[in-house]
Short mmCIF file of C-alpha atoms in Angstrom, two decimals:
data_model
loop_
_atom_site.label_atom_id
_atom_site.label_comp_id
_atom_site.label_asym_id
_atom_site.label_seq_id
_atom_site.Cartn_x
_atom_site.Cartn_y
_atom_site.Cartn_z
CA UNK A 25 37.00 -22.43 13.25
CA UNK A 26 34.27 -20.82 15.33
CA UNK A 27 31.01 -19.68 13.77
CA UNK A 28 31.72 -16.05 14.73
CA UNK A 29 35.05 -16.21 12.94
CA UNK A 30 33.35 -17.48 9.82
CA UNK A 31 31.07 -14.46 9.58
CA UNK A 32 32.05 -11.92 6.96
CA UNK A 33 31.26 -8.33 8.05
CA UNK A 34 31.72 -7.09 4.50
CA UNK A 35 29.20 -9.58 3.17
CA UNK A 36 26.74 -8.62 5.93
CA UNK A 37 27.11 -4.94 5.03
CA UNK A 38 26.60 -5.70 1.35
CA UNK A 39 23.42 -7.62 2.18
CA UNK A 40 22.06 -4.68 4.18
CA UNK A 41 22.91 -2.28 1.38
CA UNK A 42 21.16 -4.56 -1.07
CA UNK A 43 18.13 -4.60 1.21
CA UNK A 44 18.13 -0.80 1.42
CA UNK A 45 18.21 -0.51 -2.37
CA UNK A 46 15.37 -3.04 -2.73
CA UNK A 47 13.15 -1.18 -0.25
CA UNK A 48 13.88 2.17 -1.89
CA UNK A 49 13.15 0.76 -5.35
CA UNK A 50 9.95 -0.80 -4.01
CA UNK A 51 8.75 2.55 -2.64
CA UNK A 52 9.57 4.39 -5.86
CA UNK A 53 7.87 1.82 -8.11
CA UNK A 54 4.83 1.72 -5.82
CA UNK A 55 4.54 5.51 -6.12
CA UNK A 56 3.84 5.12 -9.85
CA UNK A 57 0.45 3.54 -9.04
CA UNK A 58 -1.34 6.84 -8.39
CA UNK A 59 0.32 8.49 -11.39
CA UNK A 60 -0.68 5.76 -13.85
CA UNK A 61 -4.21 5.62 -12.39
CA UNK A 62 -4.56 9.37 -12.95
CA UNK A 63 -3.36 8.99 -16.54
CA UNK A 64 -5.98 6.27 -17.04
CA UNK A 65 -8.71 8.59 -15.71
CA UNK A 66 -7.64 11.19 -18.28
CA UNK A 67 -8.61 8.64 -20.97
CA UNK A 68 -12.19 8.65 -19.65
CA UNK A 69 -11.88 5.39 -17.70
CA UNK A 70 -13.63 5.23 -14.32
CA UNK A 71 -12.06 4.07 -11.04
CA UNK A 72 -13.73 0.63 -10.91
CA UNK A 73 -12.69 -0.26 -14.47
CA UNK A 74 -9.13 0.96 -13.82
CA UNK A 75 -8.81 -1.09 -10.64
CA UNK A 76 -10.41 -4.18 -12.22
CA UNK A 77 -8.03 -4.02 -15.17
CA UNK A 78 -5.08 -3.67 -12.80
CA UNK A 79 -6.03 -6.85 -10.98
CA UNK A 80 -6.99 -8.67 -14.21
CA UNK A 81 -3.40 -8.38 -15.41
CA UNK A 82 -2.01 -9.13 -11.92
CA UNK A 83 -3.99 -12.35 -11.33
CA UNK A 84 -1.66 -14.72 -13.28
CA UNK A 85 1.30 -13.45 -11.27
CA UNK A 86 -0.64 -13.78 -8.00
CA UNK A 87 -1.67 -17.34 -8.82
CA UNK A 88 1.96 -18.25 -9.51
CA UNK A 89 2.99 -16.63 -6.24
CA UNK A 90 0.34 -18.62 -4.35
CA UNK A 91 1.41 -21.85 -6.07
CA UNK A 92 5.08 -21.52 -5.11
CA UNK A 93 4.22 -20.34 -1.60
CA UNK A 94 2.01 -23.39 -1.07
CA UNK A 95 4.68 -25.66 -2.52
CA UNK A 96 7.20 -24.43 0.08
CA UNK A 97 4.75 -24.69 2.99
CA UNK A 98 5.21 -27.49 5.51
CA UNK A 99 1.50 -27.87 6.29
CA UNK A 100 -1.95 -27.02 4.99
CA UNK A 101 -3.93 -24.04 6.26
CA UNK A 102 -6.66 -24.83 8.75
CA UNK A 103 -10.21 -23.50 8.41
CA UNK A 104 -9.77 -20.71 10.96
CA UNK A 105 -6.65 -19.41 9.20
CA UNK A 106 -8.40 -19.47 5.83
CA UNK A 107 -11.35 -17.49 7.18
CA UNK A 108 -9.09 -14.82 8.69
CA UNK A 109 -6.97 -14.55 5.53
CA UNK A 110 -10.10 -14.06 3.42
CA UNK A 111 -11.55 -11.46 5.82
CA UNK A 112 -8.28 -9.52 5.93
CA UNK A 113 -7.96 -9.76 2.15
CA UNK A 114 -11.44 -8.28 1.74
CA UNK A 115 -10.54 -5.47 4.17
CA UNK A 116 -7.04 -4.74 2.95
CA UNK A 117 -7.38 -5.33 -0.78
CA UNK A 118 -11.05 -5.04 -1.69
CA UNK A 119 -12.53 -2.23 0.40
CA UNK A 120 -9.22 -0.42 0.78
CA UNK A 121 -8.20 -0.39 -2.87
CA UNK A 122 -11.70 0.59 -3.95
CA UNK A 123 -11.55 3.56 -1.58
CA UNK A 124 -8.09 4.44 -2.84
CA UNK A 125 -8.99 4.45 -6.54
CA UNK A 126 -12.32 6.24 -5.98
CA UNK A 127 -10.52 8.87 -3.90
CA UNK A 128 -7.91 9.41 -6.62
CA UNK A 129 -10.67 10.64 -8.90
CA UNK A 130 -11.16 13.67 -6.61
CA UNK A 131 -7.74 14.52 -5.17
CA UNK A 132 -4.18 14.90 -6.39
CA UNK A 133 -1.79 11.96 -6.51
CA UNK A 134 0.44 13.75 -3.98
CA UNK A 135 -2.31 14.11 -1.38
CA UNK A 136 -3.46 10.52 -1.95
CA UNK A 137 0.04 9.18 -1.23
CA UNK A 138 0.37 11.22 1.95
CA UNK A 139 -3.03 10.14 3.28
CA UNK A 140 -2.13 6.51 2.56
CA UNK A 141 1.15 7.05 4.36
CA UNK A 142 -0.73 7.66 7.61
CA UNK A 143 -1.31 3.92 8.05
CA UNK A 144 1.53 3.40 10.60
CA UNK A 145 -0.18 5.89 12.91
CA UNK A 146 -3.46 3.97 12.59
CA UNK A 147 -1.62 0.72 13.37
CA UNK A 148 -0.41 2.31 16.63
CA UNK A 149 -3.91 3.58 17.48
CA UNK A 150 -5.57 0.25 16.63
CA UNK A 151 -3.04 -1.62 18.75
CA UNK A 152 -3.81 0.74 21.63
CA UNK A 153 -7.57 0.18 21.28
CA UNK A 154 -7.64 -3.55 20.48
CA UNK A 155 -4.71 -4.81 22.53
CA UNK A 156 -4.62 -2.08 25.23
CA UNK A 157 -1.08 -1.03 24.44
CA UNK A 158 -0.48 2.31 26.15
CA UNK A 159 0.62 5.21 23.96
CA UNK A 160 3.94 6.66 25.07
CA UNK A 161 4.68 10.39 25.12
CA UNK A 162 6.98 9.82 22.15
CA UNK A 163 4.18 8.22 20.17
CA UNK A 164 1.77 10.99 21.18
CA UNK A 165 4.23 13.61 19.94
CA UNK A 166 4.76 11.72 16.70
CA UNK A 167 1.01 11.48 16.10
CA UNK A 168 0.57 15.20 16.81
CA UNK A 169 3.32 16.15 14.35
CA UNK A 170 1.88 13.83 11.70
CA UNK A 171 -1.70 15.10 11.92
CA UNK A 172 -0.68 18.76 12.08
CA UNK A 173 1.31 18.23 8.89
CA UNK A 174 -1.62 16.42 7.30
CA UNK A 175 -3.89 19.33 8.22
CA UNK A 176 -1.56 21.79 6.49
CA UNK A 177 -1.42 19.65 3.34
CA UNK A 178 -5.20 19.18 3.33
CA UNK A 179 -5.85 22.92 3.76
CA UNK A 180 -3.43 23.68 0.93
CA UNK A 181 -5.07 21.09 -1.36
CA UNK A 182 -8.57 22.34 -0.61
CA UNK A 183 -7.59 25.89 -1.60
CA UNK A 184 -6.21 24.57 -4.88
CA UNK A 185 -8.75 21.90 -5.85
CA UNK A 186 -12.07 22.84 -4.24
CA UNK A 187 -14.76 21.09 -2.19
CA UNK A 188 -14.38 17.59 -3.66
CA UNK A 189 -11.08 17.26 -1.78
CA UNK A 190 -13.03 16.32 1.36
CA UNK A 191 -14.86 13.49 -0.42
CA UNK A 192 -11.73 12.14 -2.06
CA UNK A 193 -9.69 12.38 1.14
CA UNK A 194 -12.32 10.45 3.10
CA UNK A 195 -12.22 7.65 0.52
CA UNK A 196 -8.43 7.38 0.77
CA UNK A 197 -8.53 7.75 4.55
CA UNK A 198 -10.81 4.71 4.67
CA UNK A 199 -8.26 2.90 2.53
CA UNK A 200 -5.45 3.80 4.93
CA UNK A 201 -7.43 2.63 7.97
CA UNK A 202 -8.42 -0.59 6.18
CA UNK A 203 -4.79 -1.27 5.34
CA UNK A 204 -3.81 -0.65 8.97
CA UNK A 205 -6.40 -3.23 10.06
CA UNK A 206 -4.93 -5.61 7.48
CA UNK A 207 -1.41 -5.10 8.86
CA UNK A 208 -2.49 -5.62 12.47
CA UNK A 209 -4.14 -8.91 11.46
CA UNK A 210 -1.17 -9.85 9.29
CA UNK A 211 1.16 -9.41 12.25
CA UNK A 212 -0.84 -12.06 14.11
CA UNK A 213 -1.21 -14.53 11.22
CA UNK A 214 2.09 -14.37 9.32
CA UNK A 215 4.15 -16.10 12.07
CA UNK A 216 1.81 -19.10 11.73
CA UNK A 217 1.11 -19.27 7.99
CA UNK A 218 4.15 -17.57 6.39
CA UNK A 219 4.47 -14.17 4.71
CA UNK A 220 4.43 -15.34 1.08
CA UNK A 221 1.38 -17.54 1.51
CA UNK A 222 -0.50 -14.92 3.50
CA UNK A 223 0.22 -12.15 0.98
CA UNK A 224 -0.73 -14.28 -2.03
CA UNK A 225 -3.98 -15.66 -0.61
CA UNK A 226 -5.15 -12.39 0.94
CA UNK A 227 -4.55 -10.56 -2.34
CA UNK A 228 -6.38 -13.23 -4.31
CA UNK A 229 -9.29 -13.13 -1.83
CA UNK A 230 -9.66 -9.38 -2.25
CA UNK A 231 -9.38 -9.75 -6.03
CA UNK A 232 -12.22 -12.31 -6.17
CA UNK A 233 -14.57 -9.91 -4.39
CA UNK A 234 -13.40 -7.05 -6.58
CA UNK A 235 -14.24 -9.04 -9.72
CA UNK A 236 -17.70 -9.84 -8.32
CA UNK A 237 -18.20 -6.11 -7.76
CA UNK A 238 -16.98 -5.34 -11.29
CA UNK A 239 -19.19 -8.07 -12.82
CA UNK A 240 -22.30 -6.50 -11.21
CA UNK A 241 -21.54 -2.79 -11.55
CA UNK A 242 -18.61 -2.38 -13.96
CA UNK A 243 -18.22 -1.82 -17.67
CA UNK A 244 -16.63 -4.20 -20.18
CA UNK A 245 -12.85 -4.40 -20.24
CA UNK A 246 -12.89 -4.97 -24.00
CA UNK A 247 -12.80 -2.31 -26.70
CA UNK A 248 -10.90 0.27 -24.66
CA UNK A 249 -8.17 2.50 -26.15
CA UNK A 250 -4.87 0.62 -26.53
CA UNK A 251 -3.05 3.00 -24.18
CA UNK A 252 -5.45 2.01 -21.38
CA UNK A 253 -4.27 -1.60 -21.62
CA UNK A 254 -0.68 -0.38 -21.41
CA UNK A 255 -1.60 1.51 -18.24
CA UNK A 256 -3.31 -1.63 -16.92
CA UNK A 257 -0.15 -3.71 -17.41
CA UNK A 258 1.95 -0.99 -15.73
CA UNK A 259 -0.45 -0.86 -12.78
CA UNK A 260 -0.34 -4.64 -12.40
CA UNK A 261 3.42 -5.04 -12.67
CA UNK A 262 5.31 -1.88 -11.68
CA UNK A 263 2.53 -0.58 -9.43
CA UNK A 264 1.51 -3.83 -7.71
CA UNK A 265 3.46 -7.08 -8.02
CA UNK A 266 7.04 -5.84 -8.46
CA UNK A 267 7.08 -3.46 -5.45
CA UNK A 268 5.47 -6.14 -3.27
CA UNK A 269 8.19 -8.65 -4.15
CA UNK A 270 10.97 -6.07 -3.76
CA UNK A 271 9.66 -4.97 -0.37
CA UNK A 272 9.43 -8.50 1.03
CA UNK A 273 12.99 -9.26 -0.09
CA UNK A 274 14.21 -5.91 1.25
CA UNK A 275 12.61 -6.47 4.66
CA UNK A 276 14.26 -9.89 4.86
CA UNK A 277 17.69 -8.22 4.44
CA UNK A 278 17.23 -5.01 6.46
CA UNK A 279 14.50 -5.80 8.99
CA UNK A 280 11.00 -4.34 9.27
CA UNK A 281 12.03 -1.28 11.32
CA UNK A 282 14.65 0.14 8.91
CA UNK A 283 12.41 -0.76 5.96
CA UNK A 284 9.57 1.31 7.46
CA UNK A 285 11.89 4.32 7.65
CA UNK A 286 13.11 3.84 4.08
CA UNK A 287 9.57 3.81 2.69
CA UNK A 288 9.34 7.54 3.43
CA UNK A 289 10.88 8.03 -0.02
CA UNK A 290 7.53 6.91 -1.50
CA UNK A 291 5.53 10.10 -0.89
CA UNK A 292 8.50 12.20 -2.03
CA UNK A 293 8.81 10.32 -5.31
CA UNK A 294 5.03 10.56 -5.83
CA UNK A 295 5.10 14.34 -5.38
CA UNK A 296 7.98 14.68 -7.86
CA UNK A 297 6.43 12.32 -10.44
CA UNK A 298 3.03 14.00 -10.12
CA UNK A 299 4.64 17.39 -10.74
CA UNK A 300 6.59 16.16 -13.78
CA UNK A 301 4.00 13.88 -15.43
CA UNK A 302 0.67 15.36 -14.29
CA UNK A 303 1.60 19.00 -13.82
CA UNK A 304 0.54 19.02 -10.16
CA UNK A 305 1.95 22.12 -8.42
CA UNK A 306 4.45 21.93 -5.57
CA UNK A 307 3.59 24.68 -3.07
CA UNK A 308 5.19 25.90 0.14
CA UNK A 309 2.24 24.66 2.20
CA UNK A 310 2.38 21.22 0.63
CA UNK A 311 6.13 20.99 1.19
CA UNK A 312 5.94 22.05 4.84
CA UNK A 313 3.00 19.77 5.60
CA UNK A 314 4.57 16.83 3.78
CA UNK A 315 7.81 17.18 5.74
CA UNK A 316 5.87 17.16 9.02
CA UNK A 317 3.92 14.05 7.96
CA UNK A 318 7.11 12.24 6.96
CA UNK A 319 8.79 13.29 10.22
CA UNK A 320 5.85 12.14 12.34
CA UNK A 321 5.52 8.78 10.60
CA UNK A 322 9.28 8.26 10.83
CA UNK A 323 9.17 8.94 14.59
CA UNK A 324 6.37 6.38 14.97
CA UNK A 325 8.34 3.82 12.95
CA UNK A 326 11.58 4.50 14.83
CA UNK A 327 9.89 4.00 18.16
CA UNK A 328 8.34 0.76 16.96
#
């Protein structure tokens, strides 16, 4: 019997559907991160302590992930690969997450998620600058739609929340750009070192530098209200490790392109959860701007 005859179209469809569900679930669980962080801030906990506690609870899971990734690897990492993984981990998980959590102290969870969602546009721009990839008219249109929508959302948020929106947005914008740099570097390294190993080691690298920062400037993680530790566990599991695992498995079944489109559910779920759990308003300006941002990012992802 030929190999083509042995293929089961129904099984292939089921695998793709499973991948779709995994990516959607990953985006929805990841959207809880901003909500839980905001709830932690309401308990009087600062951004650095919140982020440090998140990674404190995540470290055992990350170490296990690194152990199994290394066990499956067919060779050891060379010095150059280790240096680049550490540098990208510092950029994508130390500087970026610090900017994200500091920014959340000044802006709504909905705006934070939308600003973060700009990272595919920064990947396109970075690729154009670093690797001289020409922007197509389609990409130019997509970028224009995205940034017009972001401008509408930002204007709406500033009218509602005041002058600190600029400060908070700049923090999160730095996070989004840092994550884009991380993804561009990841695209070059992952084919050589493997996705699981790269993700585990880069996350651990960023976490080490975060703990150094916390040790010098942070407050003690002991003696906090019990609910804060609950939030810390939720941030580490539902807001960090679980969505990362779900996304990697989903991409393996659906492909990176379709997965990028499916992640547009993330900002939508954040807006809904922020409205329900934090009482953040949903306005006409926010809705219109958000739709334009999602459309623009989707166009960029489709073209890619």
